[in-house]
Short mmCIF file of C-alpha atoms in Angstrom, two decimals:
data_model
loop_
_atom_site.label_atom_id
_atom_site.label_comp_id
_atom_site.label_asym_id
_atom_site.label_seq_id
_atom_site.Cartn_x
_atom_site.Cartn_y
_atom_site.Cartn_z
CA UNK A 117 -12.78 -15.57 -19.49
CA UNK A 118 -13.77 -19.25 -19.89
CA UNK A 119 -12.55 -21.44 -17.03
CA UNK A 120 -10.34 -24.38 -18.06
CA UNK A 121 -10.94 -27.76 -16.42
CA UNK A 122 -8.40 -30.61 -16.68
CA UNK A 123 -9.80 -34.13 -16.27
CA UNK A 124 -7.24 -36.82 -15.39
CA UNK A 125 -8.81 -40.28 -15.57
CA UNK A 126 -7.71 -43.51 -17.26
CA UNK A 127 -11.30 -44.70 -17.82
CA UNK A 128 -11.89 -43.23 -21.28
CA UNK A 129 -15.68 -43.63 -21.38
CA UNK A 130 -16.16 -41.95 -17.99
CA UNK A 131 -13.66 -39.22 -18.91
CA UNK A 132 -15.43 -38.46 -22.19
CA UNK A 133 -18.82 -38.42 -20.46
CA UNK A 134 -17.56 -36.02 -17.77
CA UNK A 135 -15.95 -33.82 -20.42
CA UNK A 136 -19.24 -33.59 -22.35
CA UNK A 137 -21.30 -32.74 -19.24
CA UNK A 138 -18.81 -30.13 -18.04
CA UNK A 139 -18.39 -28.52 -21.46
CA UNK A 140 -22.18 -28.10 -21.70
CA UNK A 141 -21.90 -25.84 -18.63
CA UNK A 142 -19.63 -23.50 -20.59
CA UNK A 143 -16.27 -24.74 -19.29
CA UNK A 144 -13.33 -25.52 -21.56
CA UNK A 145 -12.23 -29.10 -20.94
CA UNK A 146 -8.77 -30.62 -21.41
CA UNK A 147 -8.30 -34.38 -20.98
CA UNK A 148 -5.45 -36.60 -19.82
CA UNK A 149 -5.32 -40.38 -19.25
CA UNK A 150 -2.55 -40.42 -16.63
CA UNK A 151 -0.58 -38.25 -14.22
CA UNK A 152 2.41 -37.74 -16.55
CA UNK A 153 0.32 -36.38 -19.43
CA UNK A 154 -1.83 -34.41 -16.97
CA UNK A 155 1.22 -32.57 -15.61
CA UNK A 156 2.26 -31.76 -19.19
CA UNK A 157 -1.19 -30.25 -19.82
CA UNK A 158 -0.77 -28.11 -16.71
CA UNK A 159 2.48 -26.77 -18.17
CA UNK A 160 0.80 -25.92 -21.48
CA UNK A 161 -2.64 -24.63 -20.46
CA UNK A 162 -3.69 -22.05 -17.88
CA UNK A 163 -5.77 -24.56 -15.90
CA UNK A 164 -8.19 -23.43 -13.19
CA UNK A 165 -9.43 -26.73 -11.75
CA UNK A 166 -8.16 -30.31 -11.98
CA UNK A 167 -10.70 -33.15 -11.74
CA UNK A 168 -8.50 -36.14 -10.93
CA UNK A 169 -9.11 -39.84 -10.30
CA UNK A 170 -7.43 -41.24 -7.18
CA UNK A 171 -6.19 -44.51 -8.72
CA UNK A 172 -4.24 -43.97 -11.93
CA UNK A 173 -1.82 -46.21 -13.89
CA UNK A 174 1.26 -44.17 -12.96
CA UNK A 175 0.44 -42.95 -9.47
CA UNK A 176 -2.02 -41.89 -6.80
CA UNK A 177 -4.24 -38.83 -7.12
CA UNK A 178 -3.95 -37.96 -3.42
CA UNK A 179 -0.16 -37.60 -3.70
CA UNK A 180 -0.51 -35.90 -7.08
CA UNK A 181 -2.68 -33.22 -5.46
CA UNK A 182 0.24 -32.27 -3.23
CA UNK A 183 2.58 -32.08 -6.24
CA UNK A 184 0.16 -29.93 -8.24
CA UNK A 185 -0.39 -27.49 -5.34
CA UNK A 186 3.38 -27.12 -4.91
CA UNK A 187 3.88 -26.31 -8.60
CA UNK A 188 0.63 -24.42 -9.23
CA UNK A 189 -0.65 -23.07 -5.87
CA UNK A 190 -3.64 -21.27 -7.40
CA UNK A 191 -5.03 -24.36 -9.17
CA UNK A 192 -7.79 -26.22 -7.28
CA UNK A 193 -8.07 -30.02 -7.29
CA UNK A 194 -11.19 -32.16 -6.93
CA UNK A 195 -10.38 -35.82 -6.37
CA UNK A 196 -12.67 -38.63 -7.59
CA UNK A 197 -12.56 -42.15 -6.16
CA UNK A 198 -14.52 -45.33 -6.76
CA UNK A 199 -14.07 -46.43 -3.15
CA UNK A 200 -14.01 -43.53 -0.74
CA UNK A 201 -12.42 -43.92 2.67
CA UNK A 202 -11.89 -41.47 5.51
CA UNK A 203 -8.04 -41.68 5.78
CA UNK A 204 -7.62 -40.93 2.06
CA UNK A 205 -10.14 -38.09 2.29
CA UNK A 206 -8.33 -36.52 5.24
CA UNK A 207 -4.95 -36.83 3.52
CA UNK A 208 -6.35 -35.38 0.29
CA UNK A 209 -7.50 -32.22 2.10
CA UNK A 210 -4.14 -31.99 3.91
CA UNK A 211 -2.43 -32.18 0.52
CA UNK A 212 -4.43 -29.20 -0.71
CA UNK A 213 -7.38 -30.81 -2.50
CA UNK A 214 -10.50 -28.65 -2.77
CA UNK A 215 -12.77 -31.68 -2.31
CA UNK A 216 -12.71 -35.49 -2.23
CA UNK A 217 -15.84 -37.18 -3.63
CA UNK A 218 -17.03 -40.68 -4.53
CA UNK A 219 -17.85 -41.57 -8.13
CA UNK A 220 -21.50 -42.38 -8.70
CA UNK A 221 -22.73 -41.33 -5.26
CA UNK A 222 -21.60 -37.71 -5.60
CA UNK A 223 -21.95 -37.13 -9.36
CA UNK A 224 -24.57 -34.44 -8.83
CA UNK A 225 -22.05 -32.49 -6.74
CA UNK A 226 -19.41 -32.18 -9.47
CA UNK A 227 -20.81 -29.16 -11.34
CA UNK A 228 -21.58 -27.08 -8.20
CA UNK A 229 -18.12 -27.91 -6.86
CA UNK A 230 -16.51 -26.80 -10.13
CA UNK A 231 -18.27 -23.43 -9.89
CA UNK A 232 -17.16 -22.96 -6.27
CA UNK A 233 -13.58 -24.00 -7.08
CA UNK A 234 -13.47 -21.59 -10.03
CA UNK A 235 -14.70 -18.74 -7.80
CA UNK A 236 -11.88 -19.49 -5.37
CA UNK A 237 -9.34 -19.53 -8.24
CA UNK A 238 -10.65 -16.19 -9.59
CA UNK A 239 -10.30 -14.61 -6.14
CA UNK A 240 -6.77 -15.99 -5.75
CA UNK A 241 -5.76 -14.63 -9.16
CA UNK A 242 -7.23 -11.22 -8.26
CA UNK A 243 -5.34 -11.16 -4.95
CA UNK A 244 -2.11 -12.10 -6.71
CA UNK A 245 -2.62 -9.33 -9.26
CA UNK A 246 -3.31 -6.76 -6.54
CA UNK A 247 -0.23 -7.88 -4.60
CA UNK A 248 1.84 -7.56 -7.74
CA UNK A 249 0.47 -4.06 -8.37
CA UNK A 250 1.09 -3.10 -4.76
CA UNK A 251 4.64 -4.44 -4.91
CA UNK A 252 5.31 -2.44 -8.06
CA UNK A 253 3.70 0.69 -6.62
CA UNK A 254 5.81 0.49 -3.47
CA UNK A 255 9.10 -0.47 -5.11
CA UNK A 256 12.14 1.78 -5.38
CA UNK A 257 11.44 2.20 -9.11
CA UNK A 258 8.28 4.10 -8.17
CA UNK A 259 10.07 6.68 -6.02
CA UNK A 260 9.98 9.78 -8.20
CA UNK A 261 13.07 11.89 -8.72
CA UNK A 262 16.36 12.10 -10.56
CA UNK A 263 18.26 14.48 -8.27
CA UNK A 264 21.56 13.42 -6.73
CA UNK A 265 20.06 13.78 -3.24
CA UNK A 266 17.17 11.36 -3.77
CA UNK A 267 19.23 8.91 -5.84
CA UNK A 268 21.79 8.73 -3.03
CA UNK A 269 19.06 7.96 -0.47
CA UNK A 270 17.58 5.28 -2.75
CA UNK A 271 20.99 3.64 -3.25
CA UNK A 272 21.51 3.36 0.51
CA UNK A 273 18.01 1.97 1.04
CA UNK A 274 18.49 -0.64 -1.69
CA UNK A 275 21.71 -1.86 -0.08
CA UNK A 276 20.18 -2.29 3.37
CA UNK A 277 16.83 -3.71 2.18
CA UNK A 278 18.21 -7.20 1.46
CA UNK A 279 19.54 -7.50 5.02
CA UNK A 280 17.63 -7.77 8.27
CA UNK A 281 19.28 -4.67 9.71
CA UNK A 282 17.27 -2.12 11.68
CA UNK A 283 16.92 1.15 9.75
CA UNK A 284 16.40 4.71 11.01
CA UNK A 285 14.92 7.14 8.49
CA UNK A 286 15.42 10.80 9.34
CA UNK A 287 14.20 13.96 7.67
CA UNK A 288 11.60 16.68 7.80
CA UNK A 289 7.86 15.95 7.88
CA UNK A 290 6.49 15.08 4.44
CA UNK A 291 9.75 13.86 2.86
CA UNK A 292 8.38 10.37 2.17
CA UNK A 293 9.73 8.28 5.04
CA UNK A 294 6.87 5.77 4.96
CA UNK A 295 7.23 5.36 1.19
CA UNK A 296 10.90 4.47 1.73
CA UNK A 297 10.01 2.07 4.55
CA UNK A 298 7.51 0.26 2.31
CA UNK A 299 10.04 0.07 -0.54
CA UNK A 300 12.67 -1.39 1.80
CA UNK A 301 10.16 -4.02 2.95
CA UNK A 302 9.13 -4.88 -0.63
CA UNK A 303 12.79 -5.38 -1.63
CA UNK A 304 13.54 -7.54 1.42
CA UNK A 305 13.25 -11.32 1.97
CA UNK A 306 10.25 -10.48 4.21
CA UNK A 307 8.16 -9.03 1.37
CA UNK A 308 5.64 -11.91 1.44
CA UNK A 309 4.89 -11.12 5.10
CA UNK A 310 3.10 -8.19 6.72
CA UNK A 311 4.22 -4.57 6.64
CA UNK A 312 2.65 -2.86 9.67
CA UNK A 313 2.91 0.91 10.21
CA UNK A 314 2.01 3.04 13.22
CA UNK A 315 2.44 6.74 13.98
CA UNK A 316 3.77 6.90 17.53
CA UNK A 317 2.67 10.54 17.87
CA UNK A 318 -0.99 9.63 17.34
CA UNK A 319 -1.47 7.78 20.65
CA UNK A 320 -1.09 8.39 24.36
CA UNK A 321 1.50 6.25 26.17
CA UNK A 322 -1.00 3.64 27.42
CA UNK A 323 -2.86 3.38 24.13
CA UNK A 324 0.38 3.08 22.17
CA UNK A 325 1.63 0.30 24.47
CA UNK A 326 -1.60 -1.60 23.94
CA UNK A 327 -1.49 -1.08 20.15
CA UNK A 328 2.11 -2.26 19.90
CA UNK A 329 2.11 -5.18 22.32
CA UNK A 330 -1.52 -6.16 22.89
CA UNK A 331 -3.00 -7.28 26.20
CA UNK A 332 -4.27 -10.25 28.16
CA UNK A 333 -7.91 -10.63 29.15
CA UNK A 334 -8.54 -8.85 32.44
CA UNK A 335 -5.52 -6.57 32.12
CA UNK A 336 -7.78 -3.54 32.56
CA UNK A 337 -11.46 -2.64 32.64
CA UNK A 338 -13.04 -3.63 29.33
CA UNK A 339 -10.29 -6.13 28.39
CA UNK A 340 -12.65 -9.10 28.03
CA UNK A 341 -10.37 -11.16 25.79
CA UNK A 342 -6.75 -11.42 24.68
CA UNK A 343 -5.69 -8.98 21.98
CA UNK A 344 -2.73 -9.27 19.64
CA UNK A 345 -0.53 -6.22 19.21
CA UNK A 346 1.09 -4.88 16.06
CA UNK A 347 4.39 -6.61 16.83
CA UNK A 348 2.60 -9.97 16.69
CA UNK A 349 0.80 -8.92 13.50
CA UNK A 350 4.20 -8.11 11.97
CA UNK A 351 5.78 -11.45 12.95
CA UNK A 352 8.27 -12.49 10.23
CA UNK A 353 7.56 -9.17 8.51
CA UNK A 354 8.35 -5.49 9.10
CA UNK A 355 7.03 -2.93 11.56
CA UNK A 356 7.41 0.77 10.78
CA UNK A 357 7.53 3.03 13.84
CA UNK A 358 6.90 6.52 12.49
CA UNK A 359 7.69 9.57 14.66
CA UNK A 360 9.50 7.39 17.20
CA UNK A 361 10.97 10.55 18.74
CA UNK A 362 7.50 11.24 20.17
CA UNK A 363 7.38 7.94 22.10
CA UNK A 364 7.28 8.06 25.91
CA UNK A 365 10.61 7.11 27.43
CA UNK A 366 9.02 4.26 29.43
CA UNK A 367 7.86 2.60 26.20
CA UNK A 368 11.27 3.06 24.64
CA UNK A 369 12.60 0.46 27.09
CA UNK A 370 10.15 -2.12 25.72
CA UNK A 371 11.19 -1.38 22.13
CA UNK A 372 14.82 -1.82 23.18
CA UNK A 373 13.98 -5.23 24.67
CA UNK A 374 12.39 -6.36 21.40
CA UNK A 375 15.50 -5.27 19.51
CA UNK A 376 17.82 -7.08 21.92
CA UNK A 377 15.87 -10.28 22.68
CA UNK A 378 12.95 -10.46 20.25
CA UNK A 379 10.63 -10.60 23.27
CA UNK A 380 8.08 -8.36 24.95
CA UNK A 381 5.42 -8.53 27.65
CA UNK A 382 1.80 -7.92 26.75
CA UNK A 383 -0.14 -5.62 29.04
CA UNK A 384 -1.25 -7.75 31.99
CA UNK A 385 0.94 -10.74 31.04
CA UNK A 386 3.84 -12.30 32.95
CA UNK A 387 4.99 -14.60 30.17
CA UNK A 388 7.06 -13.03 27.37
CA UNK A 389 5.90 -13.24 23.75
CA UNK A 390 8.61 -13.92 21.16
CA UNK A 391 8.57 -12.41 17.66
CA UNK A 392 10.84 -12.15 14.64
CA UNK A 393 10.30 -8.62 13.33
CA UNK A 394 12.39 -6.16 11.39
CA UNK A 395 12.08 -2.63 12.77
CA UNK A 396 12.24 0.46 10.58
CA UNK A 397 11.90 3.67 12.58
CA UNK A 398 11.50 7.26 11.43
CA UNK A 399 11.71 10.68 13.02
CA UNK A 400 11.80 14.36 12.12
CA UNK A 401 13.49 15.16 15.43
CA UNK A 402 17.20 15.43 16.23
CA UNK A 403 17.40 12.34 18.44
CA UNK A 404 20.87 13.19 19.72
CA UNK A 405 19.51 16.51 20.98
CA UNK A 406 16.58 14.58 22.51
CA UNK A 407 19.11 12.39 24.32
CA UNK A 408 20.82 15.46 25.77
CA UNK A 409 17.46 16.70 27.06
CA UNK A 410 16.73 13.22 28.47
CA UNK A 411 13.69 12.70 26.23
CA UNK A 412 15.19 9.76 24.33
CA UNK A 413 17.23 6.76 25.47
CA UNK A 414 20.78 6.70 24.17
CA UNK A 415 20.89 2.87 24.15
CA UNK A 416 17.77 2.71 21.98
CA UNK A 417 19.18 5.36 19.65
CA UNK A 418 22.35 3.36 19.08
CA UNK A 419 20.33 0.21 18.36
CA UNK A 420 18.03 2.04 15.94
CA UNK A 421 20.73 3.99 14.15
CA UNK A 422 22.73 0.98 12.97
CA UNK A 423 21.86 2.17 9.45
CA UNK A 424 20.58 5.73 9.14
CA UNK A 425 19.21 7.24 5.93
CA UNK A 426 18.63 11.00 5.77
CA UNK A 427 15.84 11.91 3.36
CA UNK A 428 16.37 15.27 1.64
CA UNK A 429 13.79 18.08 1.90
CA UNK A 430 12.08 19.07 -1.34
CA UNK A 431 13.89 22.43 -1.48
CA UNK A 432 17.18 20.50 -1.85
CA UNK A 433 15.89 18.54 -4.85
CA UNK A 434 14.37 21.34 -6.94
CA UNK A 435 14.94 19.43 -10.17
CA UNK A 436 12.44 16.80 -8.98
CA UNK A 437 9.58 19.25 -8.41
CA UNK A 438 8.34 19.24 -12.02
CA UNK A 439 8.29 15.41 -12.08
CA UNK A 440 6.45 15.18 -8.77
CA UNK A 441 3.96 17.88 -9.77
CA UNK A 442 3.18 16.13 -13.06
CA UNK A 443 2.79 12.78 -11.27
CA UNK A 444 0.24 14.15 -8.79
CA UNK A 445 -1.52 16.18 -11.47
CA UNK A 446 -2.03 13.01 -13.53
CA UNK A 447 -3.45 11.21 -10.49
CA UNK A 448 -5.94 13.96 -9.63
CA UNK A 449 -6.92 14.44 -13.28
CA UNK A 450 -7.74 10.73 -13.51
CA UNK A 451 -9.74 10.81 -10.27
CA UNK A 452 -11.76 13.80 -11.48
CA UNK A 453 -12.28 12.39 -15.01
CA UNK A 454 -10.69 15.48 -16.54
CA UNK A 455 -8.66 15.81 -19.71
CA UNK A 456 -4.85 15.91 -19.30
CA UNK A 457 -3.58 19.28 -18.06
CA UNK A 458 -0.49 21.15 -19.22
CA UNK A 459 1.66 23.01 -16.70
CA UNK A 460 2.75 26.46 -17.86
CA UNK A 461 6.37 27.54 -17.47
CA UNK A 462 5.32 30.22 -14.96
CA UNK A 463 3.43 27.60 -12.93
CA UNK A 464 6.50 25.33 -12.73
CA UNK A 465 8.81 28.27 -11.94
CA UNK A 466 6.55 29.29 -9.04
CA UNK A 467 6.60 25.73 -7.71
CA UNK A 468 10.37 25.60 -7.94
CA UNK A 469 10.78 28.88 -6.02
CA UNK A 470 8.52 27.85 -3.16
CA UNK A 471 10.33 26.80 0.08
CA UNK A 472 8.03 23.76 0.62
CA UNK A 473 8.22 23.58 4.39
CA UNK A 474 5.70 20.73 4.22
CA UNK A 475 7.77 19.02 1.51
CA UNK A 476 6.14 16.44 -0.80
CA UNK A 477 2.95 16.32 1.26
CA UNK A 478 2.48 20.08 0.81
CA UNK A 479 3.23 19.87 -2.93
CA UNK A 480 0.63 17.11 -3.32
CA UNK A 481 -2.03 19.28 -1.64
CA UNK A 482 -1.16 22.30 -3.80
CA UNK A 483 -1.40 20.24 -6.99
CA UNK A 484 -4.77 18.80 -5.99
CA UNK A 485 -6.09 22.32 -5.40
CA UNK A 486 -4.62 23.55 -8.69
CA UNK A 487 -6.27 20.73 -10.65
CA UNK A 488 -9.65 21.67 -9.16
CA UNK A 489 -9.18 25.34 -10.13
CA UNK A 490 -7.65 24.68 -13.55
CA UNK A 491 -9.24 26.20 -16.66
CA UNK A 492 -8.72 25.77 -20.40
CA UNK A 493 -6.64 22.63 -19.89
CA UNK A 494 -3.87 24.57 -18.11
CA UNK A 495 -2.23 24.62 -14.71
CA UNK A 496 -1.12 28.24 -14.43
CA UNK A 497 -0.42 30.90 -11.81
CA UNK A 498 -4.10 31.64 -11.25
CA UNK A 499 -4.66 28.16 -9.79
CA UNK A 500 -1.89 28.45 -7.19
CA UNK A 501 -2.51 29.39 -3.54
CA UNK A 502 -2.14 32.95 -2.35
CA UNK A 503 1.53 33.92 -2.01
CA UNK A 504 2.73 31.61 -4.78
CA UNK A 505 0.93 32.99 -7.83
CA UNK A 506 2.64 36.41 -7.85
CA UNK A 507 6.20 35.12 -7.95
CA UNK A 508 6.88 35.70 -11.64
CA UNK A 509 9.96 37.81 -11.07
CA UNK A 510 11.58 40.15 -8.59
CA UNK A 511 9.64 43.03 -10.15
CA UNK A 512 6.37 41.11 -9.90
CA UNK A 513 7.20 40.22 -6.31
CA UNK A 514 7.77 43.83 -5.28
CA UNK A 515 4.66 45.08 -7.05
CA UNK A 516 2.61 42.37 -5.35
CA UNK A 517 3.20 43.90 -1.92
CA UNK A 518 0.54 46.62 -2.30
CA UNK A 519 -2.65 46.08 -0.29
CA UNK A 520 -4.80 46.73 -3.35
CA UNK A 521 -3.00 44.03 -5.33
CA UNK A 522 -3.29 41.53 -2.46
CA UNK A 523 -6.99 42.28 -2.03
CA UNK A 524 -7.65 41.95 -5.77
CA UNK A 525 -5.88 38.56 -5.94
CA UNK A 526 -7.72 37.30 -2.90
CA UNK A 527 -11.13 38.25 -4.31
CA UNK A 528 -10.23 36.61 -7.62
CA UNK A 529 -9.23 33.43 -5.83
CA UNK A 530 -12.47 33.25 -3.81
CA UNK A 531 -14.57 33.89 -6.92
CA UNK A 532 -12.74 31.04 -8.66
CA UNK A 533 -13.44 28.83 -5.67
CA UNK A 534 -17.19 29.62 -5.78
CA UNK A 535 -17.35 29.30 -9.58
CA UNK A 536 -18.41 32.94 -9.85
CA UNK A 537 -21.17 32.73 -7.23
CA UNK A 538 -20.93 36.28 -5.82
CA UNK A 539 -23.31 35.73 -2.89
CA UNK A 540 -21.26 32.74 -1.71
CA UNK A 541 -17.99 34.64 -2.32
CA UNK A 542 -19.26 37.60 -0.25
CA UNK A 543 -20.17 35.21 2.57
CA UNK A 544 -16.70 33.64 2.56
CA UNK A 545 -15.06 37.08 2.40
CA UNK A 546 -17.31 38.25 5.25
CA UNK A 547 -18.40 41.37 3.35
CA UNK A 548 -21.71 42.50 1.87
CA UNK A 549 -22.66 41.58 -1.69
CA UNK A 550 -22.86 45.31 -2.58
CA UNK A 551 -19.29 45.78 -1.31
CA UNK A 552 -18.12 42.84 -3.39
CA UNK A 553 -19.69 44.28 -6.56
CA UNK A 554 -18.03 47.63 -5.81
CA UNK A 555 -14.63 45.91 -5.40
CA UNK A 556 -15.10 44.01 -8.66
CA UNK A 557 -15.84 47.26 -10.48
CA UNK A 558 -12.97 49.09 -8.75
CA UNK A 559 -10.43 46.44 -9.73
CA UNK A 560 -11.90 46.02 -13.24
CA UNK A 561 -12.33 42.30 -12.64
CA UNK A 562 -15.27 41.82 -15.03
#
């Protein structure tokens, strides 16, 4: 894409000369003789960089830089002046100008500066595009499912997202609690700020405290400098505390203080740090039962559960399984550069009968495996894990209980995994190659 440069200068000869020099470098040049017409050009053209004189008939370029950056934050501005002075230069940079240069003295700097400014614009446009894609990917529209159970959960999350209310997401492991937390953040007034997530079960008490709240230099051996915690990183944004039911009860008191006062003490600090953070917490535990066993603070529970959303397990939204399976299949097909795969009716039926104790996370893993083992453009029973691929019917289920049938299916699966390499299959099965050949002949697998 050719970069567009707008020159705003009332000196026609100089403007035309600049336009010719810049266009010879491969840039597309648009001209304007004053601020009013320059702003109109910005409305019409997708300008990358503005090259603007400081003194113009209808205004000052330094103040115009501020106006342009407010209206078009990605556009970069290089200001040109006949009489450079330090106060104007300082104010120009404060107003968002990329550079402030003197006509004549700095002419040889114009082209290099244009290239640098265009690089900055290209990066800013790329970041904006990625943020837009991320926002779309994490929005409620991207949560897959049409079942009543998931639609009900989405409706509740949409209502609470526009508020600053603390949210507690409950449900079994793998039901998509972090996806919901991200969608709530993206639909909230805090969406331009950070979304910070941490799994409370992944750290010991001391490490988790340090991760959440940071520390002061000298707080412990090895603490050579101050460190910000995740609550500070999430200031004005959202922090997602996953598996909060696993948090040590001593740390729960510090979370409660943040909820009540917006303050916390860093490790080794005596002065409180103040933050404005929305908390979304999640757990797969029954927190009320944890309160009864004195593993969770009741006061923290009541502050967290102002708005609770229960996410349904996959077995309670069977009608969504086909949609989810197709979604993950398309992803893994694209990653593996394969042709699109068709799911057979038996494949889908087996998925729908499975209890899915690991929920969506388990389904995703099964689909990835099935894509790897797929043949002839199909996802069928042969690509499913052991225990799922014999569930055609009650009759098939009962006949699948024989040891011979189980052994045959297992050998078939391992051979598929090794792409027919019998030596490797024998090694994985922990039997001799001669035994494997005998089994293949016995079960008529050739």
